mmCIF file of the C-alpha atoms, coordinates in Angstrom:
data_MODEL
# 
_entry.id   MODEL 
# 
loop_
_atom_site.group_PDB 
_atom_site.id 
_atom_site.type_symbol 
_atom_site.label_atom_id 
_atom_site.label_alt_id 
_atom_site.label_comp_id 
_atom_site.label_asym_id 
_atom_site.label_entity_id 
_atom_site.label_seq_id 
_atom_site.pdbx_PDB_ins_code 
_atom_site.Cartn_x 
_atom_site.Cartn_y 
_atom_site.Cartn_z 
_atom_site.occupancy 
_atom_site.B_iso_or_equiv 
_atom_site.pdbx_formal_charge 
_atom_site.auth_seq_id 
_atom_site.auth_comp_id 
_atom_site.auth_asym_id 
_atom_site.auth_atom_id 
_atom_site.pdbx_PDB_model_num 
ATOM 1   C CA . UNK A 1 1   ? -0.818  -22.262 -25.122 1.00 0.00 ? 1   UNK A CA 1 
ATOM 2   C CA . UNK A 1 2   ? -2.104  -24.072 -27.907 1.00 0.00 ? 2   UNK A CA 1 
ATOM 3   C CA . UNK A 1 3   ? -1.293  -20.395 -29.575 1.00 0.00 ? 3   UNK A CA 1 
ATOM 4   C CA . UNK A 1 4   ? 2.298   -20.718 -28.569 1.00 0.00 ? 4   UNK A CA 1 
ATOM 5   C CA . UNK A 1 5   ? 2.607   -24.254 -29.605 1.00 0.00 ? 5   UNK A CA 1 
ATOM 6   C CA . UNK A 1 6   ? 1.106   -23.481 -33.418 1.00 0.00 ? 6   UNK A CA 1 
ATOM 7   C CA . UNK A 1 7   ? 3.520   -20.901 -33.257 1.00 0.00 ? 7   UNK A CA 1 
ATOM 8   C CA . UNK A 1 8   ? 6.440   -22.767 -32.747 1.00 0.00 ? 8   UNK A CA 1 
ATOM 9   C CA . UNK A 1 9   ? 5.944   -25.630 -34.920 1.00 0.00 ? 9   UNK A CA 1 
ATOM 10  C CA . UNK A 1 10  ? 5.944   -22.723 -37.679 1.00 0.00 ? 10  UNK A CA 1 
ATOM 11  C CA . UNK A 1 11  ? 1.848   -22.069 -37.733 1.00 0.00 ? 11  UNK A CA 1 
ATOM 12  C CA . UNK A 1 12  ? 1.359   -18.353 -38.587 1.00 0.00 ? 12  UNK A CA 1 
ATOM 13  C CA . UNK A 1 13  ? -2.011  -17.570 -37.426 1.00 0.00 ? 13  UNK A CA 1 
ATOM 14  C CA . UNK A 1 14  ? -4.034  -14.586 -39.095 1.00 0.00 ? 14  UNK A CA 1 
ATOM 15  C CA . UNK A 1 15  ? -7.415  -15.212 -38.214 1.00 0.00 ? 15  UNK A CA 1 
ATOM 16  C CA . UNK A 1 16  ? -8.403  -17.961 -35.498 1.00 0.00 ? 16  UNK A CA 1 
ATOM 17  C CA . UNK A 1 17  ? -12.659 -19.031 -35.966 1.00 0.00 ? 17  UNK A CA 1 
ATOM 18  C CA . UNK A 1 18  ? -13.357 -21.283 -32.899 1.00 0.00 ? 18  UNK A CA 1 
ATOM 19  C CA . UNK A 1 19  ? -16.283 -23.841 -33.338 1.00 0.00 ? 19  UNK A CA 1 
ATOM 20  C CA . UNK A 1 20  ? -17.921 -24.382 -29.946 1.00 0.00 ? 20  UNK A CA 1 
ATOM 21  C CA . UNK A 1 21  ? -20.855 -25.763 -28.231 1.00 0.00 ? 21  UNK A CA 1 
ATOM 22  C CA . UNK A 1 22  ? -23.556 -23.284 -27.974 1.00 0.00 ? 22  UNK A CA 1 
ATOM 23  C CA . UNK A 1 23  ? -23.976 -23.816 -23.631 1.00 0.00 ? 23  UNK A CA 1 
ATOM 24  C CA . UNK A 1 24  ? -25.157 -20.038 -22.321 1.00 0.00 ? 24  UNK A CA 1 
ATOM 25  C CA . UNK A 1 25  ? -23.539 -20.929 -19.001 1.00 0.00 ? 25  UNK A CA 1 
ATOM 26  C CA . UNK A 1 26  ? -19.809 -22.290 -20.204 1.00 0.00 ? 26  UNK A CA 1 
ATOM 27  C CA . UNK A 1 27  ? -19.130 -21.004 -23.995 1.00 0.00 ? 27  UNK A CA 1 
ATOM 28  C CA . UNK A 1 28  ? -21.591 -18.521 -25.250 1.00 0.00 ? 28  UNK A CA 1 
ATOM 29  C CA . UNK A 1 29  ? -21.516 -16.135 -22.615 1.00 0.00 ? 29  UNK A CA 1 
ATOM 30  C CA . UNK A 1 30  ? -20.327 -12.456 -22.252 1.00 0.00 ? 30  UNK A CA 1 
ATOM 31  C CA . UNK A 1 31  ? -17.187 -13.410 -20.799 1.00 0.00 ? 31  UNK A CA 1 
ATOM 32  C CA . UNK A 1 32  ? -16.046 -14.783 -23.906 1.00 0.00 ? 32  UNK A CA 1 
ATOM 33  C CA . UNK A 1 33  ? -17.231 -12.135 -26.096 1.00 0.00 ? 33  UNK A CA 1 
ATOM 34  C CA . UNK A 1 34  ? -15.296 -10.042 -24.607 1.00 0.00 ? 34  UNK A CA 1 
ATOM 35  C CA . UNK A 1 35  ? -12.132 -12.190 -24.469 1.00 0.00 ? 35  UNK A CA 1 
ATOM 36  C CA . UNK A 1 36  ? -12.798 -12.470 -28.417 1.00 0.00 ? 36  UNK A CA 1 
ATOM 37  C CA . UNK A 1 37  ? -12.717 -8.734  -28.656 1.00 0.00 ? 37  UNK A CA 1 
ATOM 38  C CA . UNK A 1 38  ? -9.742  -8.489  -27.374 1.00 0.00 ? 38  UNK A CA 1 
ATOM 39  C CA . UNK A 1 39  ? -7.890  -11.308 -29.634 1.00 0.00 ? 39  UNK A CA 1 
ATOM 40  C CA . UNK A 1 40  ? -5.790  -8.677  -31.715 1.00 0.00 ? 40  UNK A CA 1 
ATOM 41  C CA . UNK A 1 41  ? -4.287  -7.399  -28.193 1.00 0.00 ? 41  UNK A CA 1 
ATOM 42  C CA . UNK A 1 42  ? -3.955  -10.390 -26.493 1.00 0.00 ? 42  UNK A CA 1 
ATOM 43  C CA . UNK A 1 43  ? -2.672  -12.923 -29.585 1.00 0.00 ? 43  UNK A CA 1 
ATOM 44  C CA . UNK A 1 44  ? -1.951  -10.729 -32.593 1.00 0.00 ? 44  UNK A CA 1 
ATOM 45  C CA . UNK A 1 45  ? -4.711  -11.559 -34.530 1.00 0.00 ? 45  UNK A CA 1 
ATOM 46  C CA . UNK A 1 46  ? -8.448  -11.748 -34.602 1.00 0.00 ? 46  UNK A CA 1 
ATOM 47  C CA . UNK A 1 47  ? -10.781 -14.178 -33.184 1.00 0.00 ? 47  UNK A CA 1 
ATOM 48  C CA . UNK A 1 48  ? -14.079 -15.244 -34.041 1.00 0.00 ? 48  UNK A CA 1 
ATOM 49  C CA . UNK A 1 49  ? -16.302 -17.399 -32.329 1.00 0.00 ? 49  UNK A CA 1 
ATOM 50  C CA . UNK A 1 50  ? -19.205 -19.892 -33.882 1.00 0.00 ? 50  UNK A CA 1 
ATOM 51  C CA . UNK A 1 51  ? -21.477 -21.522 -32.018 1.00 0.00 ? 51  UNK A CA 1 
ATOM 52  C CA . UNK A 1 52  ? -23.727 -25.133 -32.137 1.00 0.00 ? 52  UNK A CA 1 
ATOM 53  C CA . UNK A 1 53  ? -26.897 -25.210 -30.594 1.00 0.00 ? 53  UNK A CA 1 
ATOM 54  C CA . UNK A 1 54  ? -26.464 -26.095 -26.878 1.00 0.00 ? 54  UNK A CA 1 
ATOM 55  C CA . UNK A 1 55  ? -24.926 -29.652 -27.028 1.00 0.00 ? 55  UNK A CA 1 
ATOM 56  C CA . UNK A 1 56  ? -25.011 -30.247 -30.410 1.00 0.00 ? 56  UNK A CA 1 
ATOM 57  C CA . UNK A 1 57  ? -21.380 -29.216 -30.971 1.00 0.00 ? 57  UNK A CA 1 
ATOM 58  C CA . UNK A 1 58  ? -19.864 -32.207 -31.727 1.00 0.00 ? 58  UNK A CA 1 
ATOM 59  C CA . UNK A 1 59  ? -16.619 -32.456 -33.953 1.00 0.00 ? 59  UNK A CA 1 
ATOM 60  C CA . UNK A 1 60  ? -13.324 -33.980 -34.251 1.00 0.00 ? 60  UNK A CA 1 
ATOM 61  C CA . UNK A 1 61  ? -11.976 -32.943 -30.444 1.00 0.00 ? 61  UNK A CA 1 
ATOM 62  C CA . UNK A 1 62  ? -14.608 -34.876 -29.134 1.00 0.00 ? 62  UNK A CA 1 
ATOM 63  C CA . UNK A 1 63  ? -13.668 -37.862 -30.961 1.00 0.00 ? 63  UNK A CA 1 
ATOM 64  C CA . UNK A 1 64  ? -9.947  -37.448 -29.663 1.00 0.00 ? 64  UNK A CA 1 
ATOM 65  C CA . UNK A 1 65  ? -11.488 -37.285 -26.219 1.00 0.00 ? 65  UNK A CA 1 
ATOM 66  C CA . UNK A 1 66  ? -12.988 -40.895 -26.706 1.00 0.00 ? 66  UNK A CA 1 
ATOM 67  C CA . UNK A 1 67  ? -10.120 -41.979 -27.546 1.00 0.00 ? 67  UNK A CA 1 
ATOM 68  C CA . UNK A 1 68  ? -8.145  -41.170 -24.857 1.00 0.00 ? 68  UNK A CA 1 
ATOM 69  C CA . UNK A 1 69  ? -10.617 -42.186 -22.463 1.00 0.00 ? 69  UNK A CA 1 
ATOM 70  C CA . UNK A 1 70  ? -11.074 -45.769 -24.126 1.00 0.00 ? 70  UNK A CA 1 
ATOM 71  C CA . UNK A 1 71  ? -7.606  -46.499 -24.170 1.00 0.00 ? 71  UNK A CA 1 
ATOM 72  C CA . UNK A 1 72  ? -6.553  -44.833 -20.416 1.00 0.00 ? 72  UNK A CA 1 
ATOM 73  C CA . UNK A 1 73  ? -9.968  -47.162 -19.414 1.00 0.00 ? 73  UNK A CA 1 
ATOM 74  C CA . UNK A 1 74  ? -8.940  -50.552 -21.380 1.00 0.00 ? 74  UNK A CA 1 
ATOM 75  C CA . UNK A 1 75  ? -4.916  -49.474 -19.879 1.00 0.00 ? 75  UNK A CA 1 
ATOM 76  C CA . UNK A 1 76  ? -6.220  -49.482 -16.674 1.00 0.00 ? 76  UNK A CA 1 
ATOM 77  C CA . UNK A 1 77  ? -8.692  -52.519 -16.592 1.00 0.00 ? 77  UNK A CA 1 
ATOM 78  C CA . UNK A 1 78  ? -5.928  -54.853 -17.995 1.00 0.00 ? 78  UNK A CA 1 
ATOM 79  C CA . UNK A 1 79  ? -3.717  -53.595 -15.470 1.00 0.00 ? 79  UNK A CA 1 
ATOM 80  C CA . UNK A 1 80  ? -1.192  -52.107 -17.927 1.00 0.00 ? 80  UNK A CA 1 
ATOM 81  C CA . UNK A 1 81  ? -1.013  -48.798 -16.378 1.00 0.00 ? 81  UNK A CA 1 
ATOM 82  C CA . UNK A 1 82  ? -2.128  -47.422 -13.138 1.00 0.00 ? 82  UNK A CA 1 
ATOM 83  C CA . UNK A 1 83  ? -3.730  -44.216 -13.619 1.00 0.00 ? 83  UNK A CA 1 
ATOM 84  C CA . UNK A 1 84  ? -4.362  -42.107 -10.456 1.00 0.00 ? 84  UNK A CA 1 
ATOM 85  C CA . UNK A 1 85  ? -3.437  -38.340 -11.114 1.00 0.00 ? 85  UNK A CA 1 
ATOM 86  C CA . UNK A 1 86  ? -3.760  -35.974 -14.025 1.00 0.00 ? 86  UNK A CA 1 
ATOM 87  C CA . UNK A 1 87  ? 0.051   -35.878 -14.344 1.00 0.00 ? 87  UNK A CA 1 
ATOM 88  C CA . UNK A 1 88  ? -0.384  -40.177 -14.764 1.00 0.00 ? 88  UNK A CA 1 
ATOM 89  C CA . UNK A 1 89  ? -2.593  -39.587 -17.187 1.00 0.00 ? 89  UNK A CA 1 
ATOM 90  C CA . UNK A 1 90  ? -0.785  -37.081 -19.396 1.00 0.00 ? 90  UNK A CA 1 
ATOM 91  C CA . UNK A 1 91  ? 2.666   -39.207 -18.941 1.00 0.00 ? 91  UNK A CA 1 
ATOM 92  C CA . UNK A 1 92  ? 0.247   -42.362 -20.397 1.00 0.00 ? 92  UNK A CA 1 
ATOM 93  C CA . UNK A 1 93  ? -0.894  -40.139 -23.477 1.00 0.00 ? 93  UNK A CA 1 
ATOM 94  C CA . UNK A 1 94  ? 2.360   -38.871 -24.253 1.00 0.00 ? 94  UNK A CA 1 
ATOM 95  C CA . UNK A 1 95  ? 4.155   -42.246 -24.122 1.00 0.00 ? 95  UNK A CA 1 
ATOM 96  C CA . UNK A 1 96  ? 1.165   -44.079 -26.147 1.00 0.00 ? 96  UNK A CA 1 
ATOM 97  C CA . UNK A 1 97  ? -1.267  -41.863 -28.237 1.00 0.00 ? 97  UNK A CA 1 
ATOM 98  C CA . UNK A 1 98  ? 0.796   -39.265 -29.186 1.00 0.00 ? 98  UNK A CA 1 
ATOM 99  C CA . UNK A 1 99  ? 1.154   -38.640 -33.106 1.00 0.00 ? 99  UNK A CA 1 
ATOM 100 C CA . UNK A 1 100 ? 3.438   -39.084 -35.200 1.00 0.00 ? 100 UNK A CA 1 
ATOM 101 C CA . UNK A 1 101 ? 5.055   -42.276 -33.129 1.00 0.00 ? 101 UNK A CA 1 
ATOM 102 C CA . UNK A 1 102 ? 8.768   -40.628 -34.200 1.00 0.00 ? 102 UNK A CA 1 
ATOM 103 C CA . UNK A 1 103 ? 9.754   -36.997 -34.538 1.00 0.00 ? 103 UNK A CA 1 
ATOM 104 C CA . UNK A 1 104 ? 9.578   -36.105 -38.452 1.00 0.00 ? 104 UNK A CA 1 
ATOM 105 C CA . UNK A 1 105 ? 7.238   -39.150 -40.045 1.00 0.00 ? 105 UNK A CA 1 
ATOM 106 C CA . UNK A 1 106 ? 5.097   -37.794 -42.619 1.00 0.00 ? 106 UNK A CA 1 
ATOM 107 C CA . UNK A 1 107 ? 1.513   -37.969 -41.176 1.00 0.00 ? 107 UNK A CA 1 
ATOM 108 C CA . UNK A 1 108 ? -1.817  -36.513 -42.222 1.00 0.00 ? 108 UNK A CA 1 
ATOM 109 C CA . UNK A 1 109 ? -3.097  -36.327 -38.483 1.00 0.00 ? 109 UNK A CA 1 
ATOM 110 C CA . UNK A 1 110 ? -0.908  -35.243 -35.358 1.00 0.00 ? 110 UNK A CA 1 
ATOM 111 C CA . UNK A 1 111 ? -2.088  -35.429 -31.662 1.00 0.00 ? 111 UNK A CA 1 
ATOM 112 C CA . UNK A 1 112 ? -0.091  -33.644 -28.905 1.00 0.00 ? 112 UNK A CA 1 
ATOM 113 C CA . UNK A 1 113 ? -0.741  -33.388 -25.119 1.00 0.00 ? 113 UNK A CA 1 
ATOM 114 C CA . UNK A 1 114 ? -0.446  -30.682 -22.797 1.00 0.00 ? 114 UNK A CA 1 
ATOM 115 C CA . UNK A 1 115 ? 0.320   -30.947 -19.360 1.00 0.00 ? 115 UNK A CA 1 
ATOM 116 C CA . UNK A 1 116 ? -1.645  -27.814 -17.567 1.00 0.00 ? 116 UNK A CA 1 
ATOM 117 C CA . UNK A 1 117 ? -0.619  -27.438 -13.995 1.00 0.00 ? 117 UNK A CA 1 
ATOM 118 C CA . UNK A 1 118 ? -2.520  -25.322 -11.300 1.00 0.00 ? 118 UNK A CA 1 
ATOM 119 C CA . UNK A 1 119 ? -2.175  -22.252 -11.299 1.00 0.00 ? 119 UNK A CA 1 
ATOM 120 C CA . UNK A 1 120 ? -0.138  -21.612 -14.503 1.00 0.00 ? 120 UNK A CA 1 
ATOM 121 C CA . UNK A 1 121 ? -2.848  -20.197 -16.541 1.00 0.00 ? 121 UNK A CA 1 
ATOM 122 C CA . UNK A 1 122 ? -4.104  -16.963 -14.938 1.00 0.00 ? 122 UNK A CA 1 
ATOM 123 C CA . UNK A 1 123 ? -7.979  -16.618 -14.947 1.00 0.00 ? 123 UNK A CA 1 
ATOM 124 C CA . UNK A 1 124 ? -8.019  -13.440 -13.307 1.00 0.00 ? 124 UNK A CA 1 
ATOM 125 C CA . UNK A 1 125 ? -9.466  -10.667 -15.548 1.00 0.00 ? 125 UNK A CA 1 
ATOM 126 C CA . UNK A 1 126 ? -11.205 -8.724  -13.127 1.00 0.00 ? 126 UNK A CA 1 
ATOM 127 C CA . UNK A 1 127 ? -10.292 -5.569  -15.035 1.00 0.00 ? 127 UNK A CA 1 
ATOM 128 C CA . UNK A 1 128 ? -11.790 -6.582  -18.811 1.00 0.00 ? 128 UNK A CA 1 
ATOM 129 C CA . UNK A 1 129 ? -14.825 -8.648  -16.969 1.00 0.00 ? 129 UNK A CA 1 
ATOM 130 C CA . UNK A 1 130 ? -15.885 -7.190  -14.074 1.00 0.00 ? 130 UNK A CA 1 
ATOM 131 C CA . UNK A 1 131 ? -19.577 -5.921  -14.620 1.00 0.00 ? 131 UNK A CA 1 
ATOM 132 C CA . UNK A 1 132 ? -20.209 -7.112  -17.923 1.00 0.00 ? 132 UNK A CA 1 
ATOM 133 C CA . UNK A 1 133 ? -23.749 -7.708  -18.668 1.00 0.00 ? 133 UNK A CA 1 
ATOM 134 C CA . UNK A 1 134 ? -25.438 -10.012 -20.616 1.00 0.00 ? 134 UNK A CA 1 
ATOM 135 C CA . UNK A 1 135 ? -25.774 -9.670  -24.702 1.00 0.00 ? 135 UNK A CA 1 
ATOM 136 C CA . UNK A 1 136 ? -29.232 -9.847  -25.996 1.00 0.00 ? 136 UNK A CA 1 
ATOM 137 C CA . UNK A 1 137 ? -30.421 -12.282 -28.314 1.00 0.00 ? 137 UNK A CA 1 
ATOM 138 C CA . UNK A 1 138 ? -27.196 -14.754 -28.166 1.00 0.00 ? 138 UNK A CA 1 
ATOM 139 C CA . UNK A 1 139 ? -29.996 -17.384 -28.477 1.00 0.00 ? 139 UNK A CA 1 
ATOM 140 C CA . UNK A 1 140 ? -30.804 -16.362 -32.067 1.00 0.00 ? 140 UNK A CA 1 
ATOM 141 C CA . UNK A 1 141 ? -27.303 -15.685 -33.188 1.00 0.00 ? 141 UNK A CA 1 
ATOM 142 C CA . UNK A 1 142 ? -24.368 -18.159 -33.767 1.00 0.00 ? 142 UNK A CA 1 
ATOM 143 C CA . UNK A 1 143 ? -21.243 -15.909 -34.769 1.00 0.00 ? 143 UNK A CA 1 
ATOM 144 C CA . UNK A 1 144 ? -19.512 -13.079 -32.700 1.00 0.00 ? 144 UNK A CA 1 
ATOM 145 C CA . UNK A 1 145 ? -16.595 -11.354 -34.505 1.00 0.00 ? 145 UNK A CA 1 
ATOM 146 C CA . UNK A 1 146 ? -14.148 -9.957  -32.895 1.00 0.00 ? 146 UNK A CA 1 
ATOM 147 C CA . UNK A 1 147 ? -13.375 -6.347  -33.878 1.00 0.00 ? 147 UNK A CA 1 
ATOM 148 C CA . UNK A 1 148 ? -11.913 -4.520  -30.963 1.00 0.00 ? 148 UNK A CA 1 
ATOM 149 C CA . UNK A 1 149 ? -11.374 -4.287  -27.617 1.00 0.00 ? 149 UNK A CA 1 
ATOM 150 C CA . UNK A 1 150 ? -15.181 -4.179  -26.223 1.00 0.00 ? 150 UNK A CA 1 
ATOM 151 C CA . UNK A 1 151 ? -16.224 -4.275  -29.757 1.00 0.00 ? 151 UNK A CA 1 
ATOM 152 C CA . UNK A 1 152 ? -18.092 -7.395  -31.650 1.00 0.00 ? 152 UNK A CA 1 
ATOM 153 C CA . UNK A 1 153 ? -19.844 -8.001  -35.013 1.00 0.00 ? 153 UNK A CA 1 
ATOM 154 C CA . UNK A 1 154 ? -22.525 -10.527 -34.201 1.00 0.00 ? 154 UNK A CA 1 
ATOM 155 C CA . UNK A 1 155 ? -25.016 -11.826 -36.905 1.00 0.00 ? 155 UNK A CA 1 
ATOM 156 C CA . UNK A 1 156 ? -25.954 -15.821 -37.963 1.00 0.00 ? 156 UNK A CA 1 
ATOM 157 C CA . UNK A 1 157 ? -22.859 -18.003 -38.548 1.00 0.00 ? 157 UNK A CA 1 
ATOM 158 C CA . UNK A 1 158 ? -21.414 -17.821 -42.454 1.00 0.00 ? 158 UNK A CA 1 
ATOM 159 C CA . UNK A 1 159 ? -18.703 -19.134 -44.197 1.00 0.00 ? 159 UNK A CA 1 
ATOM 160 C CA . UNK A 1 160 ? -18.737 -17.847 -47.825 1.00 0.00 ? 160 UNK A CA 1 
ATOM 161 C CA . UNK A 1 161 ? -15.664 -16.176 -49.048 1.00 0.00 ? 161 UNK A CA 1 
ATOM 162 C CA . UNK A 1 162 ? -17.108 -12.710 -48.280 1.00 0.00 ? 162 UNK A CA 1 
ATOM 163 C CA . UNK A 1 163 ? -17.723 -13.713 -44.524 1.00 0.00 ? 163 UNK A CA 1 
ATOM 164 C CA . UNK A 1 164 ? -14.146 -15.443 -44.724 1.00 0.00 ? 164 UNK A CA 1 
ATOM 165 C CA . UNK A 1 165 ? -12.106 -12.988 -45.948 1.00 0.00 ? 165 UNK A CA 1 
ATOM 166 C CA . UNK A 1 166 ? -13.394 -9.577  -44.900 1.00 0.00 ? 166 UNK A CA 1 
ATOM 167 C CA . UNK A 1 167 ? -12.924 -8.007  -41.954 1.00 0.00 ? 167 UNK A CA 1 
ATOM 168 C CA . UNK A 1 168 ? -15.740 -7.473  -39.362 1.00 0.00 ? 168 UNK A CA 1 
ATOM 169 C CA . UNK A 1 169 ? -18.061 -4.569  -40.221 1.00 0.00 ? 169 UNK A CA 1 
ATOM 170 C CA . UNK A 1 170 ? -16.654 -4.624  -43.986 1.00 0.00 ? 170 UNK A CA 1 
ATOM 171 C CA . UNK A 1 171 ? -19.434 -3.561  -46.609 1.00 0.00 ? 171 UNK A CA 1 
ATOM 172 C CA . UNK A 1 172 ? -18.908 -6.795  -48.641 1.00 0.00 ? 172 UNK A CA 1 
ATOM 173 C CA . UNK A 1 173 ? -22.367 -8.255  -49.151 1.00 0.00 ? 173 UNK A CA 1 
ATOM 174 C CA . UNK A 1 174 ? -22.378 -11.927 -47.550 1.00 0.00 ? 174 UNK A CA 1 
ATOM 175 C CA . UNK A 1 175 ? -23.690 -14.342 -50.587 1.00 0.00 ? 175 UNK A CA 1 
ATOM 176 C CA . UNK A 1 176 ? -25.934 -16.164 -48.106 1.00 0.00 ? 176 UNK A CA 1 
ATOM 177 C CA . UNK A 1 177 ? -27.836 -12.678 -46.433 1.00 0.00 ? 177 UNK A CA 1 
ATOM 178 C CA . UNK A 1 178 ? -31.118 -13.893 -47.108 1.00 0.00 ? 178 UNK A CA 1 
ATOM 179 C CA . UNK A 1 179 ? -30.846 -16.585 -44.454 1.00 0.00 ? 179 UNK A CA 1 
ATOM 180 C CA . UNK A 1 180 ? -28.173 -15.009 -42.008 1.00 0.00 ? 180 UNK A CA 1 
ATOM 181 C CA . UNK A 1 181 ? -29.561 -11.332 -41.627 1.00 0.00 ? 181 UNK A CA 1 
ATOM 182 C CA . UNK A 1 182 ? -27.143 -8.348  -41.725 1.00 0.00 ? 182 UNK A CA 1 
ATOM 183 C CA . UNK A 1 183 ? -23.989 -8.083  -39.431 1.00 0.00 ? 183 UNK A CA 1 
ATOM 184 C CA . UNK A 1 184 ? -24.522 -5.390  -36.942 1.00 0.00 ? 184 UNK A CA 1 
ATOM 185 C CA . UNK A 1 185 ? -22.024 -4.070  -34.175 1.00 0.00 ? 185 UNK A CA 1 
ATOM 186 C CA . UNK A 1 186 ? -22.485 -4.518  -30.513 1.00 0.00 ? 186 UNK A CA 1 
ATOM 187 C CA . UNK A 1 187 ? -20.600 -1.816  -28.223 1.00 0.00 ? 187 UNK A CA 1 
ATOM 188 C CA . UNK A 1 188 ? -19.341 -3.457  -24.885 1.00 0.00 ? 188 UNK A CA 1 
ATOM 189 C CA . UNK A 1 189 ? -19.915 0.036   -23.453 1.00 0.00 ? 189 UNK A CA 1 
ATOM 190 C CA . UNK A 1 190 ? -18.491 0.792   -20.022 1.00 0.00 ? 190 UNK A CA 1 
ATOM 191 C CA . UNK A 1 191 ? -21.164 1.877   -17.541 1.00 0.00 ? 191 UNK A CA 1 
ATOM 192 C CA . UNK A 1 192 ? -20.515 3.727   -14.034 1.00 0.00 ? 192 UNK A CA 1 
ATOM 193 C CA . UNK A 1 193 ? -19.823 1.101   -10.990 1.00 0.00 ? 193 UNK A CA 1 
ATOM 194 C CA . UNK A 1 194 ? -20.685 1.629   -7.333  1.00 0.00 ? 194 UNK A CA 1 
ATOM 195 C CA . UNK A 1 195 ? -16.963 3.494   -6.922  1.00 0.00 ? 195 UNK A CA 1 
ATOM 196 C CA . UNK A 1 196 ? -17.113 5.392   -9.859  1.00 0.00 ? 196 UNK A CA 1 
ATOM 197 C CA . UNK A 1 197 ? -15.160 3.377   -12.021 1.00 0.00 ? 197 UNK A CA 1 
ATOM 198 C CA . UNK A 1 198 ? -15.543 2.589   -15.646 1.00 0.00 ? 198 UNK A CA 1 
ATOM 199 C CA . UNK A 1 199 ? -16.453 -1.086  -15.893 1.00 0.00 ? 199 UNK A CA 1 
ATOM 200 C CA . UNK A 1 200 ? -18.049 -2.800  -19.323 1.00 0.00 ? 200 UNK A CA 1 
ATOM 201 C CA . UNK A 1 201 ? -21.303 -2.714  -20.218 1.00 0.00 ? 201 UNK A CA 1 
ATOM 202 C CA . UNK A 1 202 ? -23.003 -4.917  -23.227 1.00 0.00 ? 202 UNK A CA 1 
ATOM 203 C CA . UNK A 1 203 ? -27.023 -4.229  -22.297 1.00 0.00 ? 203 UNK A CA 1 
ATOM 204 C CA . UNK A 1 204 ? -26.769 -1.867  -25.196 1.00 0.00 ? 204 UNK A CA 1 
ATOM 205 C CA . UNK A 1 205 ? -28.934 0.752   -23.388 1.00 0.00 ? 205 UNK A CA 1 
ATOM 206 C CA . UNK A 1 206 ? -28.356 4.279   -22.613 1.00 0.00 ? 206 UNK A CA 1 
ATOM 207 C CA . UNK A 1 207 ? -26.555 5.160   -19.245 1.00 0.00 ? 207 UNK A CA 1 
ATOM 208 C CA . UNK A 1 208 ? -29.433 5.373   -16.488 1.00 0.00 ? 208 UNK A CA 1 
ATOM 209 C CA . UNK A 1 209 ? -29.097 9.031   -14.703 1.00 0.00 ? 209 UNK A CA 1 
ATOM 210 C CA . UNK A 1 210 ? -27.818 8.031   -11.409 1.00 0.00 ? 210 UNK A CA 1 
ATOM 211 C CA . UNK A 1 211 ? -29.905 11.783  -10.010 1.00 0.00 ? 211 UNK A CA 1 
ATOM 212 C CA . UNK A 1 212 ? -33.213 9.493   -12.273 1.00 0.00 ? 212 UNK A CA 1 
ATOM 213 C CA . UNK A 1 213 ? -35.660 8.255   -9.512  1.00 0.00 ? 213 UNK A CA 1 
ATOM 214 C CA . UNK A 1 214 ? -37.502 4.984   -9.434  1.00 0.00 ? 214 UNK A CA 1 
ATOM 215 C CA . UNK A 1 215 ? -41.322 5.671   -10.395 1.00 0.00 ? 215 UNK A CA 1 
ATOM 216 C CA . UNK A 1 216 ? -43.195 4.290   -6.947  1.00 0.00 ? 216 UNK A CA 1 
ATOM 217 C CA . UNK A 1 217 ? -45.527 1.286   -7.185  1.00 0.00 ? 217 UNK A CA 1 
ATOM 218 C CA . UNK A 1 218 ? -49.467 2.032   -8.596  1.00 0.00 ? 218 UNK A CA 1 
ATOM 219 C CA . UNK A 1 219 ? -51.758 2.246   -5.212  1.00 0.00 ? 219 UNK A CA 1 
ATOM 220 C CA . UNK A 1 220 ? -53.789 -1.046  -6.935  1.00 0.00 ? 220 UNK A CA 1 
ATOM 221 C CA . UNK A 1 221 ? -50.458 -3.115  -6.970  1.00 0.00 ? 221 UNK A CA 1 
ATOM 222 C CA . UNK A 1 222 ? -49.703 -1.921  -3.316  1.00 0.00 ? 222 UNK A CA 1 
ATOM 223 C CA . UNK A 1 223 ? -52.973 -2.563  -2.163  1.00 0.00 ? 223 UNK A CA 1 
ATOM 224 C CA . UNK A 1 224 ? -52.998 -6.357  -3.861  1.00 0.00 ? 224 UNK A CA 1 
ATOM 225 C CA . UNK A 1 225 ? -49.611 -6.809  -1.846  1.00 0.00 ? 225 UNK A CA 1 
ATOM 226 C CA . UNK A 1 226 ? -51.153 -5.559  1.843   1.00 0.00 ? 226 UNK A CA 1 
ATOM 227 C CA . UNK A 1 227 ? -54.307 -7.474  1.301   1.00 0.00 ? 227 UNK A CA 1 
ATOM 228 C CA . UNK A 1 228 ? -52.263 -10.645 0.627   1.00 0.00 ? 228 UNK A CA 1 
ATOM 229 C CA . UNK A 1 229 ? -50.008 -9.799  3.878   1.00 0.00 ? 229 UNK A CA 1 
ATOM 230 C CA . UNK A 1 230 ? -53.214 -9.581  5.720   1.00 0.00 ? 230 UNK A CA 1 
# 
């Protein structure tokens, strides 16, 4: 929805960078990595994701949310507004908090609101995300660049001219390579599902042969478990 709005006001997006909190259960996770790798197909431009440390990703959006919460709370306390539902909050924000106040005014800041009704966003991406495994060492890395479907390039975050202007996997040398290390690709490899279909696999390991048997536990381990049961 945001990309459609930006396009409607004449913003041509060629490369989109998401700066986000590094919470592994919400943002810095395998599903978002897969979505970033499909940026070119979904939106027509490359999508990169850069993460702060967990619970340390504070930016301009956090300040804007604070403005909305404070104004809504003060209006309810002073009985200037009745906000009981999401639609009420949306109408309140559009009437009093949108910037510019008058269309066509020259301002250095803009603020608009979008109402997302239930079911308006299709969150079902089972064909893309089913069976995805966790990408290793994500806590040590902060930059995940979408290269092509099910392929990303990972490294430490850097915004030097080389890192911003080049495509993922380009041979250009980062100005801060001694700090960020060398970028390397991660292939979201497909693996066999239980029904025989192909599902993405980002484990980085070779597929396990289905005929391979699991080695039995050693006798010492089995004896110890039996003694504990007794």
